[in-house]
XYZ file of C-alpha atoms in Angstrom:
345
model
C 5.183 22.818 160.190
C 8.578 23.596 158.539
C 8.809 27.148 157.283
C 9.693 27.791 153.560
C 13.377 28.528 152.766
C 13.767 32.212 151.850
C 14.667 32.950 148.295
C 15.487 36.516 148.478
C 18.427 38.114 150.371
C 18.097 41.882 150.880
C 20.208 44.644 152.262
C 18.316 47.049 149.964
C 18.568 50.721 150.760
C 19.749 50.490 154.109
C 22.590 52.980 153.678
C 25.317 50.679 155.050
C 29.044 51.441 154.590
C 30.839 48.218 154.500
C 34.628 48.380 154.362
C 36.173 45.351 156.118
C 35.675 41.679 156.360
C 33.990 42.168 159.756
C 31.640 44.703 158.292
C 30.666 42.274 155.667
C 30.311 39.245 157.895
C 28.015 41.180 160.284
C 25.487 41.678 157.422
C 25.810 38.598 155.305
C 25.229 35.776 157.863
C 22.026 34.495 156.165
C 23.896 34.763 152.744
C 26.565 32.497 154.194
C 24.408 30.006 155.595
C 22.180 29.197 152.555
C 22.628 28.633 149.011
C 18.924 28.816 148.045
C 18.593 32.403 147.132
C 17.258 33.291 143.651
C 17.288 37.067 144.268
C 19.898 39.198 145.952
C 19.399 43.023 146.599
C 22.457 44.890 147.493
C 21.443 48.209 146.096
C 21.456 51.440 148.149
C 24.676 50.646 150.195
C 28.390 51.397 149.668
C 30.835 48.719 149.390
C 34.802 49.101 149.631
C 37.253 46.775 147.698
C 37.915 44.736 150.869
C 34.250 44.231 151.535
C 33.642 43.098 147.946
C 36.649 40.607 148.164
C 34.994 38.866 151.110
C 31.560 39.099 149.601
C 32.698 37.583 146.392
C 32.743 33.787 147.538
C 29.229 34.187 149.177
C 27.871 35.416 145.730
C 29.605 32.666 143.794
C 28.090 29.973 145.953
C 24.509 30.961 145.018
C 24.097 28.652 142.187
C 20.328 29.174 142.034
C 20.652 32.882 141.684
C 18.511 34.516 138.969
C 18.514 38.251 139.792
C 21.090 40.657 141.453
C 20.580 44.318 142.080
C 23.837 46.140 142.561
C 22.560 49.610 141.830
C 24.016 52.535 143.769
C 26.692 50.480 145.696
C 29.832 52.841 145.398
C 28.503 56.115 146.748
C 31.310 58.064 148.411
C 34.051 55.715 147.005
C 37.124 56.883 145.414
C 37.568 56.531 141.685
C 40.513 54.247 142.391
C 38.281 51.883 144.785
C 35.624 51.221 142.182
C 37.375 49.080 139.546
C 38.860 46.497 142.025
C 35.552 46.456 143.885
C 33.438 45.914 140.839
C 35.765 43.312 139.409
C 35.612 41.282 142.558
C 31.917 41.218 142.422
C 31.291 40.719 138.863
C 33.923 38.039 138.461
C 32.237 36.108 141.337
C 29.054 36.076 139.127
C 30.465 34.726 136.029
C 29.958 30.893 137.186
C 26.343 31.441 137.857
C 24.551 29.931 135.105
C 20.986 30.841 136.086
C 21.793 34.494 136.607
C 19.880 36.283 133.905
C 19.006 39.753 135.325
C 21.612 42.378 136.423
C 20.950 45.889 137.615
C 23.953 47.983 137.881
C 22.290 51.569 137.769
C 23.485 54.606 139.615
C 27.185 53.677 139.709
C 29.978 55.722 138.038
C 31.185 53.666 135.041
C 33.042 56.189 132.849
C 36.273 55.543 130.893
C 38.128 55.036 134.223
C 35.862 52.393 135.768
C 34.042 50.573 132.911
C 36.703 47.796 132.192
C 35.408 45.326 134.611
C 31.807 45.670 133.425
C 32.915 45.318 129.833
C 34.777 42.010 130.728
C 31.754 40.772 132.556
C 29.273 41.570 129.713
C 31.344 39.947 127.088
C 31.487 36.654 128.989
C 28.346 36.297 131.005
C 26.328 34.018 128.419
C 23.229 33.536 130.528
C 22.443 37.507 130.545
C 18.882 38.188 129.524
C 18.066 41.507 131.362
C 20.701 44.326 131.552
C 19.738 47.530 133.436
C 22.177 50.385 133.278
C 20.648 53.766 134.171
C 22.643 56.900 135.227
C 26.021 55.503 135.162
C 27.736 58.468 133.529
C 29.071 56.370 130.635
C 29.619 58.952 128.050
C 29.934 58.021 124.217
C 33.267 56.283 124.403
C 32.568 54.082 127.393
C 29.085 53.571 125.997
C 30.583 52.351 122.829
C 32.800 49.822 124.853
C 29.569 48.610 126.586
C 27.801 48.067 123.210
C 30.919 46.400 121.832
C 30.936 44.043 124.768
C 27.198 43.186 123.903
C 28.173 42.343 120.468
C 30.927 40.035 121.495
C 28.302 38.593 123.965
C 26.006 37.802 121.009
C 28.870 35.797 119.299
C 29.386 33.840 122.460
C 25.705 33.083 123.040
C 25.563 31.831 119.361
C 28.711 29.657 120.009
C 27.049 28.273 122.969
C 23.898 27.381 120.999
C 25.926 25.654 118.317
C 27.382 23.387 120.957
C 23.993 22.379 122.199
C 23.553 24.596 125.259
C 20.241 26.098 126.113
C 21.012 30.040 126.150
C 18.559 32.732 126.751
C 18.518 35.665 124.363
C 19.322 39.102 125.570
C 15.692 40.415 125.747
C 16.003 43.687 127.826
C 18.520 46.501 127.528
C 17.671 49.550 129.593
C 20.559 52.105 129.342
C 19.208 55.563 129.995
C 20.715 58.902 131.422
C 24.086 57.824 130.262
C 25.241 60.496 127.700
C 25.664 57.824 125.137
C 25.240 60.713 122.429
C 25.522 60.242 118.623
C 29.117 59.149 118.930
C 28.306 55.697 120.351
C 25.355 54.791 118.140
C 27.354 52.996 115.463
C 28.436 50.600 118.069
C 24.838 50.265 119.614
C 23.312 49.661 116.157
C 25.861 46.751 115.651
C 24.937 45.174 118.972
C 21.199 45.298 118.266
C 21.787 43.889 114.860
C 23.321 40.859 116.610
C 20.723 40.617 119.410
C 17.762 40.344 117.078
C 15.549 38.827 119.615
C 15.722 41.866 122.012
C 12.121 42.666 123.248
C 12.543 45.735 125.391
C 14.872 48.589 124.637
C 14.804 51.831 126.864
C 17.573 54.531 126.138
C 16.055 57.605 127.381
C 17.910 61.008 127.976
C 21.078 60.242 126.286
C 21.701 63.264 124.258
C 21.363 61.284 120.918
C 20.941 63.690 117.976
C 19.095 63.132 114.730
C 21.959 61.224 112.973
C 22.526 58.981 115.813
C 18.766 58.178 116.079
C 18.757 57.561 112.330
C 21.592 55.127 112.584
C 20.253 53.287 115.674
C 16.738 52.671 114.154
C 17.858 51.923 110.489
C 21.147 50.020 111.167
C 20.251 48.390 114.429
C 16.663 48.197 115.754
C 14.858 47.566 112.552
C 16.470 43.998 112.648
C 14.733 43.371 116.077
C 11.399 41.902 114.839
C 10.461 40.782 118.373
C 10.590 44.270 119.837
C 7.697 45.005 122.310
C 8.860 48.139 124.067
C 10.901 50.967 122.636
C 11.543 54.122 124.732
C 13.764 56.860 123.193
C 12.255 59.752 124.941
C 14.383 63.032 125.665
C 16.695 62.557 122.715
C 16.472 64.471 119.461
C 14.409 63.167 116.525
C 13.198 66.050 114.317
C 11.852 64.971 110.988
C 15.225 63.108 110.383
C 14.657 60.696 113.323
C 10.899 60.537 112.569
C 11.531 59.435 108.949
C 13.862 56.659 110.337
C 11.225 55.656 112.875
C 8.646 55.324 110.173
C 10.825 53.364 108.023
C 11.664 50.867 110.973
C 8.264 50.557 112.784
C 6.536 48.340 110.283
C 8.986 45.757 111.174
C 7.879 45.513 114.828
C 4.636 43.693 114.554
C 4.951 42.917 118.295
C 5.369 46.442 119.500
C 3.240 47.411 122.466
C 4.782 50.541 123.849
C 6.500 53.379 122.009
C 8.040 56.370 123.814
C 9.226 59.454 121.614
C 8.113 62.299 124.044
C 10.234 65.367 124.367
C 12.269 64.653 121.280
C 11.270 67.469 118.900
C 9.194 65.001 116.771
C 7.286 68.020 115.379
C 4.195 67.837 113.385
C 6.027 66.884 110.325
C 7.669 63.909 112.166
C 4.230 62.929 113.715
C 2.638 62.907 110.383
C 5.361 60.560 109.127
C 4.806 58.400 112.138
C 1.043 58.221 111.462
C 1.440 57.346 107.843
C 3.729 54.314 108.880
C 1.225 53.303 111.572
C -1.805 53.445 109.134
C -0.082 50.611 107.114
C -1.629 48.332 109.900
C 1.662 46.498 110.773
C 1.496 47.503 114.449
C -1.824 45.991 115.833
C -0.457 45.208 119.131
C 0.572 48.752 119.972
C -1.010 49.778 123.306
C 0.762 53.054 124.450
C 2.202 55.925 122.570
C 4.108 58.630 124.377
C 4.699 61.825 122.446
C 4.371 64.685 125.070
C 6.177 67.976 124.687
C 7.001 67.178 120.851
C 5.719 70.414 119.299
C 2.897 68.663 117.707
C -0.004 70.660 116.307
C -3.729 69.856 116.040
C -3.405 68.716 112.512
C -0.942 66.011 113.531
C -3.349 64.894 116.355
C -6.289 64.661 113.840
C -4.054 62.483 111.538
C -3.376 60.111 114.470
C -7.103 60.211 115.284
C -7.854 59.198 111.608
C -5.380 56.301 111.920
C -7.214 55.110 114.931
C -10.604 55.537 113.362
C -9.688 53.412 110.502
C -8.879 50.510 112.677
C -5.104 50.367 112.038
C -4.344 50.386 115.716
C -7.110 48.162 117.338
C -5.053 47.627 120.706
C -4.257 51.382 121.277
C -5.412 52.546 124.738
C -3.292 55.458 125.750
C -1.686 58.334 124.003
C 0.314 60.927 126.058
C 0.243 64.229 124.211
C 0.363 66.802 126.985
C 2.779 69.786 126.493
C 2.141 70.076 122.651
C 0.957 72.940 120.381
C -3.015 72.663 120.547
C -5.677 73.618 123.050
C -7.111 71.175 125.552
C -10.577 71.646 123.811
C -9.290 70.881 120.417
C -11.832 68.771 118.363
C -9.218 66.284 117.104
C -7.883 65.611 120.747
C -11.356 65.412 122.079
C -12.378 62.889 119.526
C -9.200 60.688 120.074
C -9.752 60.955 123.893
C -13.275 59.781 123.627
C -12.353 56.835 121.288
C -9.585 55.662 123.646
C -11.799 56.055 126.778
C -14.456 53.855 124.906
C -11.911 51.197 124.303
C -10.626 51.181 127.747
C -14.164 50.894 128.965
C -14.655 47.833 126.749
C -11.545 46.052 127.863
């Protein structure tokens, strides 16, 4: 009986330090001997420029590749080593027309190292899922990334007009990157162009109220297919909450909303509840608003929305760390109703 050809090549989390051609060859024999891989996991190792130069042709030969994980691959590398190493790897991926998912989390891509990534994002038309967590971008480099995604949208549109079957950018995960308010104009423009995005996670980015407002009203409000939005650990207050309340009726497919630890406040929660009560979010299953300085009156308002049937799919609300007691009547009523729904599911 012939064994199935493996479709995943993995060096994940082995802590290897690869510097030379010999280092690379010793660990990539399987990659060199087969072009059938659909998933390649290189995360959790560290690659020098020379190693990346020799790894590049092995990657470019993987014409069936769908997913690559390049997270945490430059630990202990000098700042000057990262751009040439990154350029070798990403340039080798450009010809791969089935490569839709790229994870580059936990690598340092500040102003001094982001150029190869920007070039790749502008040009890789098949990109569907982009994961960039904890890259230390900062607002300026973050804006360059967003601008690159805007250019990518233009190139995707041109390719479709020429008759090519091109996936939409559906998932953008860019958390813990200090994007701040200064990059939100660029990000809003990017989302305005990528109207078919389904998952957006931009947690812990130091985005303050004006940035949240701009991102929501000038960008994400155009994304009618949105299913998951996670903006936890930024700063909303009533300003951001008002923008969220204005945008959320546009997202009839929304299933998960994360606004925890964002100073939403009772006033902001009230605005959100008023918007949800309009009945445009019937697929919403999960709401995360923990540590948001919400009082019992705001919780009762959410309970009323649920009892009126405006959120028939809602199954989970995270409310820990707010300004009410555990035995609050409104909280208890909401808990009982959601437990009943989970039992019926």
